[in-house]
Coordinates of C-alpha atoms and ligand atoms in Angstrom, one line a residue:
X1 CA -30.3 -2.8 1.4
X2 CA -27.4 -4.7 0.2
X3 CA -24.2 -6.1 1.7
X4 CA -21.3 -4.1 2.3
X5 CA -17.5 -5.2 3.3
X6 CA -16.1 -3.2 6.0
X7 CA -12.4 -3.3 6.6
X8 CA -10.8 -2.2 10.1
X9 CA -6.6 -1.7 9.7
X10 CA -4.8 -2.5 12.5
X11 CA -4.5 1.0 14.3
X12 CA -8.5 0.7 14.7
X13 CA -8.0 -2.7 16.6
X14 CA -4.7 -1.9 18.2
X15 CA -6.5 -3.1 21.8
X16 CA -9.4 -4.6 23.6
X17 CA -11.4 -0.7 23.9
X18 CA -10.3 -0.4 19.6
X19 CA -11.8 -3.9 18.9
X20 CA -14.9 -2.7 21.3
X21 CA -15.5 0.1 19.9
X22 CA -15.5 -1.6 16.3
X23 CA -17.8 -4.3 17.5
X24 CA -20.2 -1.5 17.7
X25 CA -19.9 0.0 14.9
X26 CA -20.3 -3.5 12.7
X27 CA -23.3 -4.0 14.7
X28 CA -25.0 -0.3 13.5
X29 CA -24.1 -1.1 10.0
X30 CA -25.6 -4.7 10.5
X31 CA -29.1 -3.4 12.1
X32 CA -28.8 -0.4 9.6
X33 CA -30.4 -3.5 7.8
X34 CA -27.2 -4.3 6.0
X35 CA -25.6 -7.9 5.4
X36 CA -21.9 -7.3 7.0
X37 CA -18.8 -9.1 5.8
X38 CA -15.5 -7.6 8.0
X39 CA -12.3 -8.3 7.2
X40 CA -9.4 -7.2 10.1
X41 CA -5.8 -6.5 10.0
X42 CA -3.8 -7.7 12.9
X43 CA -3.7 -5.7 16.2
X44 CA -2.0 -2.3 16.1
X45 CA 2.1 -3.7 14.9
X46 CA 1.6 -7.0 15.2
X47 CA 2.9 -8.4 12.3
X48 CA 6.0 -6.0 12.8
X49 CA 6.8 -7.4 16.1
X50 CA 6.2 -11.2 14.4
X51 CA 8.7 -10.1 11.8
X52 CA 11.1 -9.0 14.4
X53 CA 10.6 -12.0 16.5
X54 CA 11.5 -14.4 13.2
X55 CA 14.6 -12.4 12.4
X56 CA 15.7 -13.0 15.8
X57 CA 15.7 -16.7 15.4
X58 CA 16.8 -16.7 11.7
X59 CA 18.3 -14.2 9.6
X60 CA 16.6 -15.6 6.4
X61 CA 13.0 -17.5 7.7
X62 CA 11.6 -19.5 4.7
X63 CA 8.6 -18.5 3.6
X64 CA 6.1 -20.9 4.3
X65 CA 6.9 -20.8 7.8
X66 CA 7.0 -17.1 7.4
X67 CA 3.5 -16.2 6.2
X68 CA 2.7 -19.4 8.7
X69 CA 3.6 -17.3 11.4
X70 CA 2.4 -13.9 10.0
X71 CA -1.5 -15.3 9.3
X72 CA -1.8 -15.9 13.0
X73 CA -1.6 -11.6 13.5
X74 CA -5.3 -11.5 11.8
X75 CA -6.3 -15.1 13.6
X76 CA -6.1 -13.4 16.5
X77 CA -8.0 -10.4 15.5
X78 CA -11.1 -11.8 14.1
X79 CA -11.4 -14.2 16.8
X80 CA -12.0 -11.5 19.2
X81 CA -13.7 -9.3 17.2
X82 CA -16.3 -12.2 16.8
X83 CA -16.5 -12.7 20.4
X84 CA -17.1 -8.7 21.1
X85 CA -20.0 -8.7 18.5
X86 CA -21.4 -11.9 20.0
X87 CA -20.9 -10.0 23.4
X88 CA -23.5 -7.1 22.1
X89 CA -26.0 -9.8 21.4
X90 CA -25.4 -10.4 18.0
X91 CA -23.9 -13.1 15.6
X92 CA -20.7 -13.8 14.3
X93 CA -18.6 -16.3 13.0
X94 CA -15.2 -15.1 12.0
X95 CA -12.9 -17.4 9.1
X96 CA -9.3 -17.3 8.1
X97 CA -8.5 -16.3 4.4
X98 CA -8.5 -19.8 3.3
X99 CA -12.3 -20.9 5.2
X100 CA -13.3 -18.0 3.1
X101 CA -12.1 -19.2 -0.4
X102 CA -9.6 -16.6 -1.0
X103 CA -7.0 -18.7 -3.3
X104 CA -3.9 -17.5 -4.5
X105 CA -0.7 -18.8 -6.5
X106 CA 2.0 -20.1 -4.0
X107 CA 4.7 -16.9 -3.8
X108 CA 5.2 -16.6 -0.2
X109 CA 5.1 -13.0 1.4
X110 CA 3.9 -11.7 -1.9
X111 CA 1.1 -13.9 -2.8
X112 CA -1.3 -12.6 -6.1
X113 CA -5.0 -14.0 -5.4
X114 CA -6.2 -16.2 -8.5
X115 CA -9.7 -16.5 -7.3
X116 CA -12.1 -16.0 -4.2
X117 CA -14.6 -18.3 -3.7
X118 CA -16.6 -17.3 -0.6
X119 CA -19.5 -19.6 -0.5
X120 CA -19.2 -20.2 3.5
X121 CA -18.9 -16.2 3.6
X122 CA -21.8 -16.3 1.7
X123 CA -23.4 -18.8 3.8
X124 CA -22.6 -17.3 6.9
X125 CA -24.7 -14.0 6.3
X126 CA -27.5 -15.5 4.8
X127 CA -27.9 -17.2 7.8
X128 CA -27.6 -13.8 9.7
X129 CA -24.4 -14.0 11.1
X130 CA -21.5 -11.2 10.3
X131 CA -18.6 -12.1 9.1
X132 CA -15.9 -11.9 10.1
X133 CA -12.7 -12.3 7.5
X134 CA -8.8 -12.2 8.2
X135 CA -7.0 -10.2 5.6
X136 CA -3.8 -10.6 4.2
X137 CA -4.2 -14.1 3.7
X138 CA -5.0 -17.3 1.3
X139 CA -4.3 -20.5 0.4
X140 CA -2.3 -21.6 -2.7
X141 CA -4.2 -23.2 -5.7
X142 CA -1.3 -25.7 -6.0
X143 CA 0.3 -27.2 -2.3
X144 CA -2.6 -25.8 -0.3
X145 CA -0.1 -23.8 1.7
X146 CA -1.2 -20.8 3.6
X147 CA 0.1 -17.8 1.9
X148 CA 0.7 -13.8 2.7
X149 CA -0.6 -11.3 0.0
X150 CA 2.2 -8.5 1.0
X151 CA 2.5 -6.1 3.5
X152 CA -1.0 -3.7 3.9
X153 CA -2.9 -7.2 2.3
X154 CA -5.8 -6.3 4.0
X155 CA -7.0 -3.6 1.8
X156 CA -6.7 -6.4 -1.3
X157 CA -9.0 -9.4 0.8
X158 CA -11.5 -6.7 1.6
X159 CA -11.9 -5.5 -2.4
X160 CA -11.6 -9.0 -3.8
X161 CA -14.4 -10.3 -1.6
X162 CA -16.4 -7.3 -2.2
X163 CA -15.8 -7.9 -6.0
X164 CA -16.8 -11.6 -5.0
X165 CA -20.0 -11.3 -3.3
X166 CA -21.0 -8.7 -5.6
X167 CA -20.9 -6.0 -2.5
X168 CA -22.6 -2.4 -2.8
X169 CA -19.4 -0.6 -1.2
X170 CA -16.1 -1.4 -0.1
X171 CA -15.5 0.7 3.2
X172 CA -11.5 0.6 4.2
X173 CA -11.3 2.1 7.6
X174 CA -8.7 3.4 8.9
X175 CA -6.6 5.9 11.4
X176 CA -7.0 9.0 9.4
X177 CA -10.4 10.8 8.3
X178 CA -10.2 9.8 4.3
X179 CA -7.1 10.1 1.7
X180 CA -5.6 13.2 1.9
X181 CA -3.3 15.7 -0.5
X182 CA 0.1 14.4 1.7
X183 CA 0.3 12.2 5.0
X184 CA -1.4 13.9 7.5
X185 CA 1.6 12.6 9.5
X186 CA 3.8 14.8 7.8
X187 CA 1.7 17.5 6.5
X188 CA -0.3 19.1 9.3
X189 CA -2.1 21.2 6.6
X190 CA -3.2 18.1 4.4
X191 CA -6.8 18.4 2.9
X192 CA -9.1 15.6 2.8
X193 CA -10.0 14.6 -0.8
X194 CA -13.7 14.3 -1.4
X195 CA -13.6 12.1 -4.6
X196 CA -10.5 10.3 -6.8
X197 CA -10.2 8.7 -9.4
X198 CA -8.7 4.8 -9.6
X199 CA -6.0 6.2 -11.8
X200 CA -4.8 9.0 -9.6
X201 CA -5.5 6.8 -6.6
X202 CA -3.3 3.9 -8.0
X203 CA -0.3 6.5 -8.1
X204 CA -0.4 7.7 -4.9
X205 CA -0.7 4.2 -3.8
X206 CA 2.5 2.9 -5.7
X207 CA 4.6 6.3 -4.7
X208 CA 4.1 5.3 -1.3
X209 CA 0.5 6.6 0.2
X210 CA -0.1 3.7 2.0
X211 CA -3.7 4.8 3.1
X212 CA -4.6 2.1 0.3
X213 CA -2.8 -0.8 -1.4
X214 CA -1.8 -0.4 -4.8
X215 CA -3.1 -3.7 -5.5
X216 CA -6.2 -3.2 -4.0
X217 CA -7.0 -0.4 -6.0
X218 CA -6.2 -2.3 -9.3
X219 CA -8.9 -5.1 -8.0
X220 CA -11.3 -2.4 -7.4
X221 CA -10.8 -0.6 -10.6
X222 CA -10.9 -3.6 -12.5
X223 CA -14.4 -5.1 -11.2
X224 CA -16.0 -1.5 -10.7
X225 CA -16.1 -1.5 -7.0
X226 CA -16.6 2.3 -5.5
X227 CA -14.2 2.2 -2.1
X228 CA -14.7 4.6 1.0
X229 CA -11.3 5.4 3.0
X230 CA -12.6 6.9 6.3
X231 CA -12.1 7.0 10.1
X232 CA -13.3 4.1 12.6
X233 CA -12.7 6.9 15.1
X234 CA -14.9 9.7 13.8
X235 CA -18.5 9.5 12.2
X236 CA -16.9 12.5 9.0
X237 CA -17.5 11.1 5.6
X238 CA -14.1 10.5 3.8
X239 CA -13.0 9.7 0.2
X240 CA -14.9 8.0 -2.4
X241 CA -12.4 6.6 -4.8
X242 CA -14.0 5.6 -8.2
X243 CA -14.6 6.0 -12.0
X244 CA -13.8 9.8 -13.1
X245 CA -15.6 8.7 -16.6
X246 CA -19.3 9.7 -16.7
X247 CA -19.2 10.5 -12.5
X248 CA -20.7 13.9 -11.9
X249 CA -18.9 14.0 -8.2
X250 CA -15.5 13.4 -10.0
X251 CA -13.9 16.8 -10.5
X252 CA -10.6 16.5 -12.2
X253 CA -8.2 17.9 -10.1
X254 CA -4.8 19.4 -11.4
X255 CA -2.8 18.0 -8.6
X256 CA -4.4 15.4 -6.5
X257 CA -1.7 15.3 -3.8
X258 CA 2.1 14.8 -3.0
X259 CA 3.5 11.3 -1.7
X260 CA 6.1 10.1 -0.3
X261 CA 8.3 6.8 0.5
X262 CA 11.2 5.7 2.2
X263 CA 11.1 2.1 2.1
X264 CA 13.1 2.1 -1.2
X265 CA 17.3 1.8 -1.7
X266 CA 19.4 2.6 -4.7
X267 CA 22.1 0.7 -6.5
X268 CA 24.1 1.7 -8.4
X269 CA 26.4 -0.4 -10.4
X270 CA 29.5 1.4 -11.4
X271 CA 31.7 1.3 -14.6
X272 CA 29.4 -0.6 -17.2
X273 CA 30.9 -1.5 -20.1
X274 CA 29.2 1.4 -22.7
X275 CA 28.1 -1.5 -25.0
X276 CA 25.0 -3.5 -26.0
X277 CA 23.8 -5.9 -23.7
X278 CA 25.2 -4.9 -20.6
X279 CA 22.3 -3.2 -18.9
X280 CA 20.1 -6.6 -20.7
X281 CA 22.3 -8.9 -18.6
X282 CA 21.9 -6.3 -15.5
X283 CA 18.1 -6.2 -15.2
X284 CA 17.8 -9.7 -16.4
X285 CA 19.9 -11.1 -13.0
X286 CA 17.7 -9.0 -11.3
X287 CA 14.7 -10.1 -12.2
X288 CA 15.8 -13.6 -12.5
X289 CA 16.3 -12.6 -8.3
X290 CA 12.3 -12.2 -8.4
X291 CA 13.3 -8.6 -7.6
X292 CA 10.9 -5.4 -8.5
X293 CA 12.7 -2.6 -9.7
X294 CA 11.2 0.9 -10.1
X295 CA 13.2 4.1 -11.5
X296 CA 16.1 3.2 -13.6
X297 CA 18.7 5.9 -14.7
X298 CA 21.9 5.5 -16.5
X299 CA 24.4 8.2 -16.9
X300 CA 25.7 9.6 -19.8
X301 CA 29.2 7.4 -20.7
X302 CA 33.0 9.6 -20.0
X303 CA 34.3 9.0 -23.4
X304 CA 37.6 8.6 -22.6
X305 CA 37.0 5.5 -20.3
X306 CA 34.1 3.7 -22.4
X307 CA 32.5 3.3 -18.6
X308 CA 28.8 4.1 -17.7
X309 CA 26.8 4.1 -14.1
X310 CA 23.6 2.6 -13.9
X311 CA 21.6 3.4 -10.5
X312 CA 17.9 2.0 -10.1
X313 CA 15.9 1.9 -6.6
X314 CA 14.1 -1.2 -5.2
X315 CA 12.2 -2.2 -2.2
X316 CA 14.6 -2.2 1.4
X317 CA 13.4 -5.6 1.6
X318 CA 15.0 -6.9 -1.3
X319 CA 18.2 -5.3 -1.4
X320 CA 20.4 -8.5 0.1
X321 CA 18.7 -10.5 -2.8
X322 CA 19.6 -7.7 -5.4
X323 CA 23.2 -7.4 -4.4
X324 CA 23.6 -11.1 -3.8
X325 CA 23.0 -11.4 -7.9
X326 CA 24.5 -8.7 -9.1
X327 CA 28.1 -9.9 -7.2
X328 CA 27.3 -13.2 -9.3
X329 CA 27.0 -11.3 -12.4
X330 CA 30.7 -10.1 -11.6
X331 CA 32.4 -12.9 -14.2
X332 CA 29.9 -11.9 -17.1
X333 CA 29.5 -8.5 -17.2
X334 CA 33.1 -6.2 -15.9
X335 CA 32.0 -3.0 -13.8
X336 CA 33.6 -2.1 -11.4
X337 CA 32.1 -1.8 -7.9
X338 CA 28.2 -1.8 -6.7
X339 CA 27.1 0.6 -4.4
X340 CA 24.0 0.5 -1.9
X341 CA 22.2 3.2 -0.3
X342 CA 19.0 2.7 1.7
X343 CA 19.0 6.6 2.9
X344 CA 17.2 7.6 0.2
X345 CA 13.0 9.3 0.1
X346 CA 11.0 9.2 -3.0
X347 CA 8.7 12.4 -3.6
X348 CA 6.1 12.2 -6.1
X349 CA 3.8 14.7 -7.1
X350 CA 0.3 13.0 -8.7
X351 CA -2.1 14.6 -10.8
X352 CA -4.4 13.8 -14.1
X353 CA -4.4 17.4 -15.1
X354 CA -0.8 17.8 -15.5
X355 CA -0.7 15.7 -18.4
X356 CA -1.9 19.6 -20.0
X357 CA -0.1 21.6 -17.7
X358 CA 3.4 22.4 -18.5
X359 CA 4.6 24.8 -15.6
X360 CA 4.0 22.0 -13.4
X361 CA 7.7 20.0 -13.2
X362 CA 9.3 23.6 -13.3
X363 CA 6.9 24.6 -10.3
X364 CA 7.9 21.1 -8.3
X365 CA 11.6 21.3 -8.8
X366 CA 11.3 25.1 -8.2
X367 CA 10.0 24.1 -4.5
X368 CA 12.8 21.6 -4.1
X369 CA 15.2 24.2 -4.4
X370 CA 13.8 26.8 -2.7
X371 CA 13.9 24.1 0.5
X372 CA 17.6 23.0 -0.7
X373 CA 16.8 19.8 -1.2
X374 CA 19.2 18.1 -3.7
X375 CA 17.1 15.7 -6.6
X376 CA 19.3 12.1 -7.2
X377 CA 17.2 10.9 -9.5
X378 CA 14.0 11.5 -11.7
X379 CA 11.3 9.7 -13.4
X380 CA 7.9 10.7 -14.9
X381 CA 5.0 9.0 -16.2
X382 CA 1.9 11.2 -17.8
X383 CA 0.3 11.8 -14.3
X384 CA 3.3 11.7 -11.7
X385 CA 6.7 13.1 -11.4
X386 CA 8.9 11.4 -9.0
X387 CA 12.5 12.4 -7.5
X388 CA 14.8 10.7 -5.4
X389 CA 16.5 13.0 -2.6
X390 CA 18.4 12.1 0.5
X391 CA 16.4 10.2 3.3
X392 CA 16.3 13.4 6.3
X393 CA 15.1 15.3 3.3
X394 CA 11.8 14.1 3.2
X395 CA 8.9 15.6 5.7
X396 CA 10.6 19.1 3.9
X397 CA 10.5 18.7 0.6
X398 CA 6.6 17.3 0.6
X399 CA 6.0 20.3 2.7
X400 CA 7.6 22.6 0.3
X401 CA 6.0 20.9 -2.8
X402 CA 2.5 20.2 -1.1
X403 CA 2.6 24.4 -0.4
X404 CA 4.1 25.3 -3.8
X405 CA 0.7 23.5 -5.3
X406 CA -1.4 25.2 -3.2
X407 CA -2.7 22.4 -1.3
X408 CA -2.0 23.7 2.1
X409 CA -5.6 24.0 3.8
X410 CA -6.8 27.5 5.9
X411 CA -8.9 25.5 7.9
X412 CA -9.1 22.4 10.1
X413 CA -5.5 20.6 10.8
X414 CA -5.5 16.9 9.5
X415 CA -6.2 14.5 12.4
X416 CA -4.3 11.3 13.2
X417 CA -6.5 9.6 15.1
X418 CA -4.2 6.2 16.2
X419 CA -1.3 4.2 14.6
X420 CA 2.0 4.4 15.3
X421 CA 3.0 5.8 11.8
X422 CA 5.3 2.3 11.6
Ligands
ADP1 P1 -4.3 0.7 8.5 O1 -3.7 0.1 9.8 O2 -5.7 1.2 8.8 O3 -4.2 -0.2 7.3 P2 -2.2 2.3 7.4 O4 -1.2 2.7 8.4 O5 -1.9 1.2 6.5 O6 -3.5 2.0 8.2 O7 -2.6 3.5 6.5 C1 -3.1 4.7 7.1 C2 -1.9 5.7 7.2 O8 -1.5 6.0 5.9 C3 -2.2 7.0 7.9 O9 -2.1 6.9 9.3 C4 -1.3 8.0 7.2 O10 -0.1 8.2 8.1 C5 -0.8 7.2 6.0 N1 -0.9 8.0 4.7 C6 0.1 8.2 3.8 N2 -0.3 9.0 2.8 C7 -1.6 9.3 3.1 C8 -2.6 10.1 2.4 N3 -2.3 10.7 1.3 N4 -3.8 10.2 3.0 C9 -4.1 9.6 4.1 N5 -3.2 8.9 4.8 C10 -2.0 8.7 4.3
LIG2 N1 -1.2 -7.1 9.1 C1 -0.7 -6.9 7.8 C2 0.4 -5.8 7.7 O1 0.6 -5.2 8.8 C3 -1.7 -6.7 6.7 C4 -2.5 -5.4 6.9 O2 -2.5 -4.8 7.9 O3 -3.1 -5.1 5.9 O4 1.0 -5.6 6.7
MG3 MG1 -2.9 -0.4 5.6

């Protein structure tokens, strides 16, 4: 039997009974015969209530001190997890991201890894111990700084050392019994997904299903590793997500599920010049603000004034950055006014099959409607369609498009075991 990397999220270790009760369940998996490697999130909202604490004291921390501060969520974590496995009579050393080789370029907060080297990991187990690994974390190539790899981290530590030390499975455990069709949060009537695909998986994960981190699912497509999402809380089976090419299991589905996310704003900048170059200058200020956009619409110019609106959507988080450059831009490019709205929810509907299926955007926006729920913005690639709608919209309009697909289960209600949903 090989080795496996396990990952607990923090809802699983929220206290001292959650980080008992995962002790235990390393320890089967370890005298199931199986070399362990762990990696843990922080307890419960830790790194929430960090973040809240540094905004109290400064309304723009630095970075460094930042993911300095942040790193210490999963210290604390893996430091009692190894002394509750110790406790059953069994050992385990636990290591921050940086003891076990996980190096990454210096971005603060957003940190890419470059490389994982996890010889004392590898070590470690040899010698029988488990190991026990804080996610979310590395160490910069360059100034040996300790760095954050983005909110939800966790997930990409646990797939890049599996990818690493060559492990047989990546299991990601977590509050809810697999990846379902919609947030079992929101929709009661969710249905657990046996088996997805990377690419399906890696849409849900960017329109907002934060059961798994985009990047981690990139990581794991790219070196091949099969991941399990499933409960720490029950013994069920959950979702295998993997190769669709030449895996029997993998049944194409038309619609794999609906997601949703409200951690984006809009701006729009108003009165454009309608000329060549404008929207260039635009995107290039923003980017040149190290700021990730993600739909961009413009509207159609009034020909009488020459004057066009440009709106795009971007993460909460960087909307003082955004705006901060775009007022700067003021002298070179003459719109008029910039406006910013953070009440706005992202719907996306995900599917492989609907790349063949035409009825499906008519079905979606149909459902919409239906639920009076008015679509801002729009934007498609060949296996999503995503609209913008008005933030109180939201738990709605996925439970109007989630029953329009007919993904609504007759059976069992979709449990939330733990979390707080924050
Ligand atoms: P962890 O603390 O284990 O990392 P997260 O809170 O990051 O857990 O992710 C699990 C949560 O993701 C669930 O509690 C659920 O509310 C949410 N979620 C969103 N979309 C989905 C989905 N399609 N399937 C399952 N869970 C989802
Ligand atoms: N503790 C970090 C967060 O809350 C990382 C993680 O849980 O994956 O974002
Ligand atoms: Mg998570």
């Amino acid at each position: 039997m090989g080795l496996v990397v396990q990952k607990y999220g923090g809802s699983s270790v929220a206290d001292a009974e959650g980080i008992k009760r995962v002790a235990k369940r390393i320890v089967e998996a370890k005298k199931n015969g199986h070399q362990v490697v762990v990696v843990v999130s922080a307890m419960g909202d830790t790194t929430d209530e960090l973040i809240d604490l540094a905004e109290q004291v400064s309304p723009m921390p630095p970075g460094r001190e930042m993911d300095m501060l942040l790193t210490a969520g999963e210290r604390i974590s893996m430091a009692l997890l190894a002394m509750a496995i110790k406790n059953l009579g069994h050992e385990a050393q636990s290591f921050t991201g940086s003891q076990a080789g996980v190096i990454t370029d210096s971005s603060h907060g957003k940190a890419r890894i470059i490389d994982v080297t996890p010889g004392r990991i590898r070590t470690a187990v040899d010698e029988g111990n488990i190991a026990i690994v804080a996610g979310f974390q590395g160490v910069s190539q360059e100034k040996k700084d300790i760095t954050t790899l983005g909110r939800g981290g966790s997930d990409t530590t646990a797939v890049a050392l599996a990818a690493a030390l060559d492990a047989e499975v990546c299991e990601i455990y977590t509050d809810v019994d697999g990846v379902f069709t919609a947030d079992p949060r929101v929709v009661k009537k969710a249905r657990k997904i046996d088996h997805i695909g990377y690419e399906d998986m890696l849409e849900l994960a960017s329109s907002g299903s934060k059961v798994l981190l985009h990047r981690c699912v990139e990581y794991a497509r790219r070196y091949d590793i099969p991941i399990h999402v499933r409960s720490s809380f029950s013994g069920l089976q959950g979702t295998w997500v993997g190769r669709t090419q030449g895996n029997e299991a993998m049944e194409q589905a038309l619609i794999s599920g609906v997601a949703h996310d409200t951690s984006e704003a809009k701006i729009t900048v108003v009165g454009v010049p309608d000329k060549p170059g404008e929207a260039a200058a635009i995107f290039r200020a923003i980017a040149g603000a190290e700021v990730n956009i993600d739909m961009v619409v413009q509207n159609v110019s009034a020909a009488s004034t020459g004057l066009t609106d440009i709106s795009f959507t971007l993460p909460k988080t960087e909307g003082r950055k955004a705006i901060d450059a775009l007022e700067k831009l003021k002298a070179t490019v003459a719109f008029e006014s910039l406006r910013y709205d953070d009440q706005i929810a992202k719907i996306s509907l995900v599917g492989a099959g609907m790349k063949t299926n035409p009825g499906v955007t008519a079905t979606f926006f149909e459902a919409l409607s239906r639920a009076s729920v008015n679509i801002e913005l729009i934007s498609t690639s060949e296996i999503r369609i995503s609209v913008v709608t008005r933030a109180d919209d939201v738990n709605e309009a996925v439970r109007a498009v989630h029953s329009a697909f007919g993904l609504d289960s007759d059976s069992d209600e979709a449990v939330v075991y733990g979390g707080t949903g924050r």
